[in-house]
Structure formats: structure tokens, C-alpha cells
CSV table of N, CA and C in Angstrom, one decimal:
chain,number,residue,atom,x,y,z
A,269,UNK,N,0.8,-1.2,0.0
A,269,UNK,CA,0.0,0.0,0.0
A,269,UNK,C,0.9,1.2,0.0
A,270,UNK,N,0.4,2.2,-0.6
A,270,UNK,CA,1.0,3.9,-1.0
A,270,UNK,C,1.1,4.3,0.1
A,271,UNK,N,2.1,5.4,0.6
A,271,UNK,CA,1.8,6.0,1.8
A,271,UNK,C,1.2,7.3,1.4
A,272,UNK,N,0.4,8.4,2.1
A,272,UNK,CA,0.1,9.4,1.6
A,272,UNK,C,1.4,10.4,1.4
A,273,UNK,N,1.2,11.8,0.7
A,273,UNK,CA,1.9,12.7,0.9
A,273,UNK,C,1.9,13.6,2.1
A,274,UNK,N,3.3,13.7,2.3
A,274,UNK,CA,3.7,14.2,3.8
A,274,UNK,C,2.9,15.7,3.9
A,275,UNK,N,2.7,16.6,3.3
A,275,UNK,CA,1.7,17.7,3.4
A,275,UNK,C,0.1,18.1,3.5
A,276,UNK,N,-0.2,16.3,3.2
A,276,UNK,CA,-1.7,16.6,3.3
A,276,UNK,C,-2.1,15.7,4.1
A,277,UNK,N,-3.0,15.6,5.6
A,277,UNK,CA,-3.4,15.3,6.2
A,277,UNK,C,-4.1,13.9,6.1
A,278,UNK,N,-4.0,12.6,7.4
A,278,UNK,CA,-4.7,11.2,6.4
A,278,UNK,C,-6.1,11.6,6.7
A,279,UNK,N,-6.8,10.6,6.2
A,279,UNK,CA,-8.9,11.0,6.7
A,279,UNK,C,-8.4,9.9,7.8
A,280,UNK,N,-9.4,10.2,9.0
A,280,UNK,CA,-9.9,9.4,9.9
A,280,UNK,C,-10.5,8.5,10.2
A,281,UNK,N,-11.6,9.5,8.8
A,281,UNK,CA,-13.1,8.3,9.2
A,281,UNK,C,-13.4,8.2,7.4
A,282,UNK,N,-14.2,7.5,7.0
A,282,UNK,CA,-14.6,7.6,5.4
A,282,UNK,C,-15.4,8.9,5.0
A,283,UNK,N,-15.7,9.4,6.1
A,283,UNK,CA,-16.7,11.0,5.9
A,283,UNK,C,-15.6,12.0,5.4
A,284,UNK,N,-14.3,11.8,6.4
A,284,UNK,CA,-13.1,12.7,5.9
A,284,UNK,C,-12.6,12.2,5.0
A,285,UNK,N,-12.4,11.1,4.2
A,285,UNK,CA,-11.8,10.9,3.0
A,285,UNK,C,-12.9,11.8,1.8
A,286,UNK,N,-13.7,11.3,2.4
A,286,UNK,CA,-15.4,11.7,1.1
A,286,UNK,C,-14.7,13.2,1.2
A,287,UNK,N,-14.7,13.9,2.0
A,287,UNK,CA,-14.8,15.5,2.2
A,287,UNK,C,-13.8,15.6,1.4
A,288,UNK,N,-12.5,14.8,1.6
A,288,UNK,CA,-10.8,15.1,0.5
A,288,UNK,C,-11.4,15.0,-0.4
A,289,UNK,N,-11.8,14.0,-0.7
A,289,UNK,CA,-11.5,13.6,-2.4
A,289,UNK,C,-12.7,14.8,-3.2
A,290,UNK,N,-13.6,15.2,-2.4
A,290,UNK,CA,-14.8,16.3,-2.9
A,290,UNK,C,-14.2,17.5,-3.2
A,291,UNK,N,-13.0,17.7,-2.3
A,291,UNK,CA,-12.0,19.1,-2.4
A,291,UNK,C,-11.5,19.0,-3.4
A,292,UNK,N,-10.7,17.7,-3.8
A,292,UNK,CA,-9.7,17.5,-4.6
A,292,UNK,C,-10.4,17.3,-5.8
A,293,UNK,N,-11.4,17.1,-5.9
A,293,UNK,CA,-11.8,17.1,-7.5
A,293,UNK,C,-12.5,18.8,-7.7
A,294,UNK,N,-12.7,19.3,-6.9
A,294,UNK,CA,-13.1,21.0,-7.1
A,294,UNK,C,-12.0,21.6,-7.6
A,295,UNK,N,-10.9,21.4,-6.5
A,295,UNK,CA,-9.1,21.8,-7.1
A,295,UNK,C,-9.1,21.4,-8.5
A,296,UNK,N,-9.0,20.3,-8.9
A,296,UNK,CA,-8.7,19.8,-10.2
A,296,UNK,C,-9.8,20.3,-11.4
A,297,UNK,N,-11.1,20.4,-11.0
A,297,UNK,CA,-11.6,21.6,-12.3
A,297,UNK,C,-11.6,22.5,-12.3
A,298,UNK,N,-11.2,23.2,-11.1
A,298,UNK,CA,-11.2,24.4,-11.3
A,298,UNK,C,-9.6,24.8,-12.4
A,299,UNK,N,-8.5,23.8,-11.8
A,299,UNK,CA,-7.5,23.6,-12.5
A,299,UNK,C,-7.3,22.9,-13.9
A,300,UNK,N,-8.5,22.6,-14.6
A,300,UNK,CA,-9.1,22.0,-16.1
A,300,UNK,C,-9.4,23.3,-16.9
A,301,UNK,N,-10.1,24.3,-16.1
A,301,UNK,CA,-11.2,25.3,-16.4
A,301,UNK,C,-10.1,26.6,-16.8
A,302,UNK,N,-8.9,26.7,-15.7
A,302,UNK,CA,-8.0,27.8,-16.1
A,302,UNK,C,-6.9,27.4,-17.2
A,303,UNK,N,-6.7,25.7,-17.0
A,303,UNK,CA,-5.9,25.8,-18.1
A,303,UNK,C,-6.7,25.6,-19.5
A,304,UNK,N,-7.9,25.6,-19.8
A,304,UNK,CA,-8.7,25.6,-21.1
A,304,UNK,C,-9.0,26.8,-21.1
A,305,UNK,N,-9.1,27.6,-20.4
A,305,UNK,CA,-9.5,29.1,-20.8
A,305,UNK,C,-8.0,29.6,-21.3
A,306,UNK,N,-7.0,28.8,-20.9
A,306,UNK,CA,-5.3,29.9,-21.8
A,306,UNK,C,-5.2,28.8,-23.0
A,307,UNK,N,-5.7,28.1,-23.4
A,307,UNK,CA,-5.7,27.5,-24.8
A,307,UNK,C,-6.7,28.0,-25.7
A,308,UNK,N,-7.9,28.6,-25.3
A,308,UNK,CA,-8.5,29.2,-26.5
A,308,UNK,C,-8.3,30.3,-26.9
A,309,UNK,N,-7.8,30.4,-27.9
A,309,UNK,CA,-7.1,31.0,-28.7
A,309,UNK,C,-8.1,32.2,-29.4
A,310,UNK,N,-9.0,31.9,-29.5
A,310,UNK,CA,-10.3,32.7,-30.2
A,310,UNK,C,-10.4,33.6,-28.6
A,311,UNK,N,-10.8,33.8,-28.0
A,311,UNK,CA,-11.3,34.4,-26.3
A,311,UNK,C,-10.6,34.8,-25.8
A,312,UNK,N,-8.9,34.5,-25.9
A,312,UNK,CA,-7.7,35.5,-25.7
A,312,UNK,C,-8.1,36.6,-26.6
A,313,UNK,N,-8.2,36.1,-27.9
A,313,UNK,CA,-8.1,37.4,-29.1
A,313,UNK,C,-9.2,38.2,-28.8
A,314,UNK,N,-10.3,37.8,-28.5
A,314,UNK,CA,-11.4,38.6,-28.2
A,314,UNK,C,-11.2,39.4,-27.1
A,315,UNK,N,-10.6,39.3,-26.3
A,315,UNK,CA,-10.5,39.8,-24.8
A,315,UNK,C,-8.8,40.8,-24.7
A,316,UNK,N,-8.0,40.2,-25.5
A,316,UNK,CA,-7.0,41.7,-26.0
A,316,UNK,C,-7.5,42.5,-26.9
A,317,UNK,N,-8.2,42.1,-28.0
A,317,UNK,CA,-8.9,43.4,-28.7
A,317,UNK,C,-10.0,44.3,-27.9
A,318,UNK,N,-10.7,43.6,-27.1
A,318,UNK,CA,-11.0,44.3,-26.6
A,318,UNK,C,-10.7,45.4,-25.7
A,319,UNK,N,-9.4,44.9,-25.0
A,319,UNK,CA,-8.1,45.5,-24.0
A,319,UNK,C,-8.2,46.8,-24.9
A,320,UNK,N,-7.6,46.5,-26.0
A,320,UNK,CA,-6.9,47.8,-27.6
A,320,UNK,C,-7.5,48.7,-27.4
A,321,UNK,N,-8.9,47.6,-27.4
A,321,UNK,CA,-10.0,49.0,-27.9
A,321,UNK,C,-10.7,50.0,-26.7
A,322,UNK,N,-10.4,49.6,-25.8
A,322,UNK,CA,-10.9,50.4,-24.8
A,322,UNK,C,-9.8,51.1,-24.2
A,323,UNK,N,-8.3,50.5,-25.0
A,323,UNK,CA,-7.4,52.0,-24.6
A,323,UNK,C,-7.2,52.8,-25.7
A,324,UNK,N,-7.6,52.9,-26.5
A,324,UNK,CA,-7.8,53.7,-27.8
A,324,UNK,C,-9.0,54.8,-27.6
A,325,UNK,N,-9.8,54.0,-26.9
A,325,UNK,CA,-10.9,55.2,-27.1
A,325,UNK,C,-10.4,55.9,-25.6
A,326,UNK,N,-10.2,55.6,-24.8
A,326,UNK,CA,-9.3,56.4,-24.1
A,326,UNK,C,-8.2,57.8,-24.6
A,327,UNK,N,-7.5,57.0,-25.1
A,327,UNK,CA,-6.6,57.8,-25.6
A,327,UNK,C,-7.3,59.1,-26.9
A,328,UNK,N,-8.0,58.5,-27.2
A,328,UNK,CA,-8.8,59.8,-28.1
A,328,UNK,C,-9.5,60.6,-27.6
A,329,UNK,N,-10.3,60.1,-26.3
A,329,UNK,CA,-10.8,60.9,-25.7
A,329,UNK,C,-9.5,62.0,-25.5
A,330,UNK,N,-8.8,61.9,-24.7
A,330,UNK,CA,-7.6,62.9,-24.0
A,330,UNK,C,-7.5,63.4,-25.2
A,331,UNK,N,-7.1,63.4,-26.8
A,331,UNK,CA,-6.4,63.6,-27.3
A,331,UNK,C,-7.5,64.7,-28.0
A,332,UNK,N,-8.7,64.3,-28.0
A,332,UNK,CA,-9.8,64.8,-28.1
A,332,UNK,C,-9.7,66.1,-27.2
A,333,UNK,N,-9.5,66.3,-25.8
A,333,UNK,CA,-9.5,67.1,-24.9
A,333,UNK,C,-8.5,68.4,-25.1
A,334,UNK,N,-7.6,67.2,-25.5
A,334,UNK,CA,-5.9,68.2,-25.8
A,334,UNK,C,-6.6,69.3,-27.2
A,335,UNK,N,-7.2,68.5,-27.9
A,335,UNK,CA,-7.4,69.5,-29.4
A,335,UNK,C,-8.1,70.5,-28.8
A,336,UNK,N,-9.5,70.5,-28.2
A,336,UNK,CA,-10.0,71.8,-27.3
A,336,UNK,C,-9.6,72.6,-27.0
A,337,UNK,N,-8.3,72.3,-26.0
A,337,UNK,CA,-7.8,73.0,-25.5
A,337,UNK,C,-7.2,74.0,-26.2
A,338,UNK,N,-6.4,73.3,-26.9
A,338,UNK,CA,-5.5,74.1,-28.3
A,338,UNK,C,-6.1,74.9,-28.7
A,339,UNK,N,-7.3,74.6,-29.3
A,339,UNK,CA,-8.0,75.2,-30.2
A,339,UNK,C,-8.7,76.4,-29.4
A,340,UNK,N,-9.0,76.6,-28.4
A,340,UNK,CA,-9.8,77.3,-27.4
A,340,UNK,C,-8.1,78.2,-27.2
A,341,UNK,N,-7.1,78.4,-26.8
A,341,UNK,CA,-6.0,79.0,-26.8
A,341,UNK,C,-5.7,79.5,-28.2
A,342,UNK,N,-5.8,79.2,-29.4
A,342,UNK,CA,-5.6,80.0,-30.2
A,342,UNK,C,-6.6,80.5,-30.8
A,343,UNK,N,-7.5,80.4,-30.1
A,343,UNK,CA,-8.9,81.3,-30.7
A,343,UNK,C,-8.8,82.5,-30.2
A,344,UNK,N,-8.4,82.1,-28.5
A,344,UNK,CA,-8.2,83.6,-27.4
A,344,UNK,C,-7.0,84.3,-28.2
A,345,UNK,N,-5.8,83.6,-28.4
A,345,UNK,CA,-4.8,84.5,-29.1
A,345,UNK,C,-4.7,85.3,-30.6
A,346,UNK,N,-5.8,84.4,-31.2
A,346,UNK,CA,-6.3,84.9,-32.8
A,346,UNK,C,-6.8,86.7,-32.4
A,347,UNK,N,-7.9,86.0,-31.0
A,347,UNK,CA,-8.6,87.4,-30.5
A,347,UNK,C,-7.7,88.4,-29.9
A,348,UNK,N,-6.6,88.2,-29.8
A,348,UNK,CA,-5.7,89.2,-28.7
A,348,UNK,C,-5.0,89.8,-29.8
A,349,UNK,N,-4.3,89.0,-30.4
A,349,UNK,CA,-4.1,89.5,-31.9
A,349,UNK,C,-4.7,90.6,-32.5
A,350,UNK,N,-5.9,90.4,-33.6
A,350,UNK,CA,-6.8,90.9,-33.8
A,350,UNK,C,-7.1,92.3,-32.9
A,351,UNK,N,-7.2,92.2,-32.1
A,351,UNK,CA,-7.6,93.2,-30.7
A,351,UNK,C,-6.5,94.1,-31.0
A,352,UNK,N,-4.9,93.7,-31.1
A,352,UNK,CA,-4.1,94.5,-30.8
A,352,UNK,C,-4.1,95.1,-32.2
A,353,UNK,N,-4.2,94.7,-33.3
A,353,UNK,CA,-3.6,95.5,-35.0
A,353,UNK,C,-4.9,96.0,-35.1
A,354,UNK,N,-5.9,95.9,-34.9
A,354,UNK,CA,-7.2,97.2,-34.7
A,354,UNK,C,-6.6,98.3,-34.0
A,355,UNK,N,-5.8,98.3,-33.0
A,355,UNK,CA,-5.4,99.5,-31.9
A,355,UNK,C,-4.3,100.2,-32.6
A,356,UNK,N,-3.6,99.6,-33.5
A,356,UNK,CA,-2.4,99.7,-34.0
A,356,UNK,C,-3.0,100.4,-35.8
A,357,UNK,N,-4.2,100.4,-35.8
A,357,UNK,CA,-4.4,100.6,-37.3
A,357,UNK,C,-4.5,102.6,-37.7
A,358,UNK,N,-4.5,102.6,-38.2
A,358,UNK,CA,-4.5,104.2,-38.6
A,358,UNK,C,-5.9,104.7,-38.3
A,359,UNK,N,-6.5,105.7,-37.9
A,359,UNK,CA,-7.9,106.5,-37.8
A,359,UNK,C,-8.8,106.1,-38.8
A,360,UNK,N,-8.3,106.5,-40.0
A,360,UNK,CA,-9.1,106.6,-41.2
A,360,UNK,C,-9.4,104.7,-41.6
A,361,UNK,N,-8.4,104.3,-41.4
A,361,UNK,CA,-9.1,102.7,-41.9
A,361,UNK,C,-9.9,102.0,-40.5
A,362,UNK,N,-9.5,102.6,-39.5
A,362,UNK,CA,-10.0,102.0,-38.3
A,362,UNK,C,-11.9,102.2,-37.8
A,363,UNK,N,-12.1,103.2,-39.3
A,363,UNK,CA,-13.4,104.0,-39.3
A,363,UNK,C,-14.0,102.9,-40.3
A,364,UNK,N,-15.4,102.6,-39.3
A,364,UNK,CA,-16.6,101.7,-40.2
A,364,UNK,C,-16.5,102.3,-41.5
A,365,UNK,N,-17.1,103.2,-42.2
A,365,UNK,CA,-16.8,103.5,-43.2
A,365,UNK,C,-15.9,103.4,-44.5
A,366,UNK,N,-14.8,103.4,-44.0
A,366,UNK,CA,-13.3,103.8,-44.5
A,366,UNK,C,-12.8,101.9,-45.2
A,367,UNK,N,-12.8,102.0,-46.6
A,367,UNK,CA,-12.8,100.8,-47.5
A,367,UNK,C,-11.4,99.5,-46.4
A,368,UNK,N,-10.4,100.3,-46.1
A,368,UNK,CA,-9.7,99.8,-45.3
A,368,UNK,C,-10.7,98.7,-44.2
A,369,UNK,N,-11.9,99.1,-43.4
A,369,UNK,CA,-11.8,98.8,-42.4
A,369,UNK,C,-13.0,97.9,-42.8
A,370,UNK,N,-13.5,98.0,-44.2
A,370,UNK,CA,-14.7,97.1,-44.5
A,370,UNK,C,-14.2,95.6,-45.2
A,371,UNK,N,-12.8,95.9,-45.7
A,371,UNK,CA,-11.8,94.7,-46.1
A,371,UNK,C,-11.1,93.9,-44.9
A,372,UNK,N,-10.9,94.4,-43.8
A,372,UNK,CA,-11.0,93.9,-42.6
A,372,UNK,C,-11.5,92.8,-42.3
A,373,UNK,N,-13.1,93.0,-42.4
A,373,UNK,CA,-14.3,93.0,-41.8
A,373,UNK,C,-14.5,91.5,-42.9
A,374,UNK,N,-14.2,91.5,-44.2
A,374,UNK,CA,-14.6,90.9,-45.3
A,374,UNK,C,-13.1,89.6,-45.3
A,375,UNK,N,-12.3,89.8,-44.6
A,375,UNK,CA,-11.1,89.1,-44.6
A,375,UNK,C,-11.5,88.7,-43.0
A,376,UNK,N,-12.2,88.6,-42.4
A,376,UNK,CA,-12.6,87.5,-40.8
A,376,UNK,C,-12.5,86.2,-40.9
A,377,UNK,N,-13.3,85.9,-42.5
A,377,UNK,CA,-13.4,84.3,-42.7
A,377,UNK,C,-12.2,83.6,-43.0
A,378,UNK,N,-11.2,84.4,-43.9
A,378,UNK,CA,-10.3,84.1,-44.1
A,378,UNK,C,-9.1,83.6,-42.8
A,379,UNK,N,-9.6,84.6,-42.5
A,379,UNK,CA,-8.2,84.8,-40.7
A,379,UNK,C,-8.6,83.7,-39.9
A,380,UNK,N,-9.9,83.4,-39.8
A,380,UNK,CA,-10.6,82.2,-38.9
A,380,UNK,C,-10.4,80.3,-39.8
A,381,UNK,N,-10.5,80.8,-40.9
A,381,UNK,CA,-10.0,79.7,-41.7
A,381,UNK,C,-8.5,79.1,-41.6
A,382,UNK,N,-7.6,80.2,-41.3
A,382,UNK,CA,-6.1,80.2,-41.1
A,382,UNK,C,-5.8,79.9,-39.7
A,383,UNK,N,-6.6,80.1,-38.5
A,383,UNK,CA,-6.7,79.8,-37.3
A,383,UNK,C,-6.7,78.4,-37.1
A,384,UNK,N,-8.2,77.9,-37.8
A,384,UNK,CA,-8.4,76.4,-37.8
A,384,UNK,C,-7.6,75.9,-38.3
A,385,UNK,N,-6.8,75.8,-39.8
A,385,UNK,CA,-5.4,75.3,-39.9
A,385,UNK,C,-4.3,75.0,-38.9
A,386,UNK,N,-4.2,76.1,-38.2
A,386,UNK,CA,-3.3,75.8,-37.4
A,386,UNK,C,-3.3,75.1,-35.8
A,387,UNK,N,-4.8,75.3,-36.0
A,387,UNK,CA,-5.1,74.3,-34.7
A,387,UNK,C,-5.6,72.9,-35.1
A,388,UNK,N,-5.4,72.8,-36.5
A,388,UNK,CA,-5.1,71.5,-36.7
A,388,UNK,C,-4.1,71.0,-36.8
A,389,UNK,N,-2.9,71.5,-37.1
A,389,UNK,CA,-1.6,71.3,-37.5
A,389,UNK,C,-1.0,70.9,-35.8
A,390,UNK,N,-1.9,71.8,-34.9
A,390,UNK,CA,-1.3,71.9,-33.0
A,390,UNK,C,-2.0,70.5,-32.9
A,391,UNK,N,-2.6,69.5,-33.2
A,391,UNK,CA,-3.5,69.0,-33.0
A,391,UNK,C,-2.7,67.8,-33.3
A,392,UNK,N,-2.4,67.3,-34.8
A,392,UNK,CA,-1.5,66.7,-35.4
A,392,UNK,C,0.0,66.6,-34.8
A,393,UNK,N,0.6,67.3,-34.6
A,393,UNK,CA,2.1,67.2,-33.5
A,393,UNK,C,2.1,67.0,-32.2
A,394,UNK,N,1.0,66.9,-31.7
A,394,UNK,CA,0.6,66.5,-30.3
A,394,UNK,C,0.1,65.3,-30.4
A,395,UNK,N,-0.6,64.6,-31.8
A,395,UNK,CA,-0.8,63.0,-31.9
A,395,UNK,C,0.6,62.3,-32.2
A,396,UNK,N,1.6,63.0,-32.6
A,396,UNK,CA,3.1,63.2,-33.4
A,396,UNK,C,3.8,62.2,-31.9
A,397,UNK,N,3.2,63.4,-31.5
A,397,UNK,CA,4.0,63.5,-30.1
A,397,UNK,C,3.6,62.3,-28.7
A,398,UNK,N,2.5,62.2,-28.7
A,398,UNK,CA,2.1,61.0,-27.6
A,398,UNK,C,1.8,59.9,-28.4
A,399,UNK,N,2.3,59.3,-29.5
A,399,UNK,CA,2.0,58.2,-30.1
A,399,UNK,C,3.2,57.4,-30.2
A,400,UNK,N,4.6,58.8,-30.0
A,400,UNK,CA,5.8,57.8,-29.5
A,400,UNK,C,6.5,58.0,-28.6
């Protein structure tokens, strides 16, 4: 006859053997169960793409936030700009009237078009930039 292993306790009575061997087969599927779940191969891939993809949308979000921000800062500075070459412009073109000040007025879309450019460009070097 076998002797048992020196770490695990002998049963007493057949109730304590019943109670081992009830343990010992729980151990053992649960030990079936983890090693079948790292062999399928399909349910790893599902469960790292999904990993990807929920740090991706993470990361867009932020990158999302970062563009706001940018864009919200050179909007204020487009406007501080602006603010200052009106203060800086001569009387006569600085006058509603005065063809100077109505070409201004008519060149906004253009200046705001050249803003967004460049808060996309701030936008793009900051994806540049945290992507390596």
C-alpha cells in the first residue's frame, strides 16, 4: 500500500476521506477550467482586442480634450491679436466707413479659416507626439 503525501493530512473516518477527495476534484476543475481558458485561442483574441480598444478610445478621448484646449488658446490669441492690429491701425481705416476697415471685416473668414489650420496642425504634433 501507498503512503500518503507528507503535506496533506490522512482522513480518519470515510466522511473525511469523502470530504478530500470532494475538495480534490473542485481543485482539479477548477485547475481544467484555467488551463482551457489559456488555450483558446479565439477568447484571448477577443478579450486583448477588446483591451486595444478600450485604450484607444481612451486615448482619443484625451487627445480629443488636448485638441479643445489648443483650439480654445488660439482662438483667445487669434482674438488678442486681432484686438491689438485694430489698436495699432491708422484713424481713417480704423473707421466703419473707411474701404480699409470694411476689407477687414470681409477678410474675418479668411483669418478664422487660417486659425483652424493651425489648430489642426497643433493638433496633429501632439498625436506626433504621444503616439511615440
Amino acid at each position: 500500500m501507498t503512503q500518503p503525501p507528507h503535506d496533506e493530512p490522512v482522513a480518519s473516518s470515510p466522511e473525511e476521506l469523502r470530504e478530500q477527495v470532494e475538495q480534490t476534484r473542485t481543485e482539479l476543475g477548477e485547475t481544467v477550467q484555467a488551463l482551457a481558458a489559456k488555450t483558446d485561442v479565439k477568447a484571448r483574441a477577443r478579450q486583448k482586442g477588446a483591451e486595444v480598444k478600450e485604450r484607444a478610445a481612451v486615448k482619443g478621448g484625451q487627445l480629443k480634450e488636448q485638441a479643445a484646449l489648443k483650439a480654445g488658446e488660439l482662438k483667445a490669441k487669434a482674438a488678442d491679436v486681432a484686438h491689438r492690429a485694430r489698436g495699432r491701425l491708422p484713424a481713417a481705416v480704423g473707421d466703419e466707413g473707411a474701404p480699409g476697415a470694411r476689407l477687414v471685416r470681409d477678410d474675418r473668414k479668411a483669418l478664422w479659416a487660417v486659425a483652424a489650420g493651425a489648430a489642426v496642425v497643433v493638433v496633429w504634433v501632439v498625436c506626433r507626439r504621444t503616439e511615440g
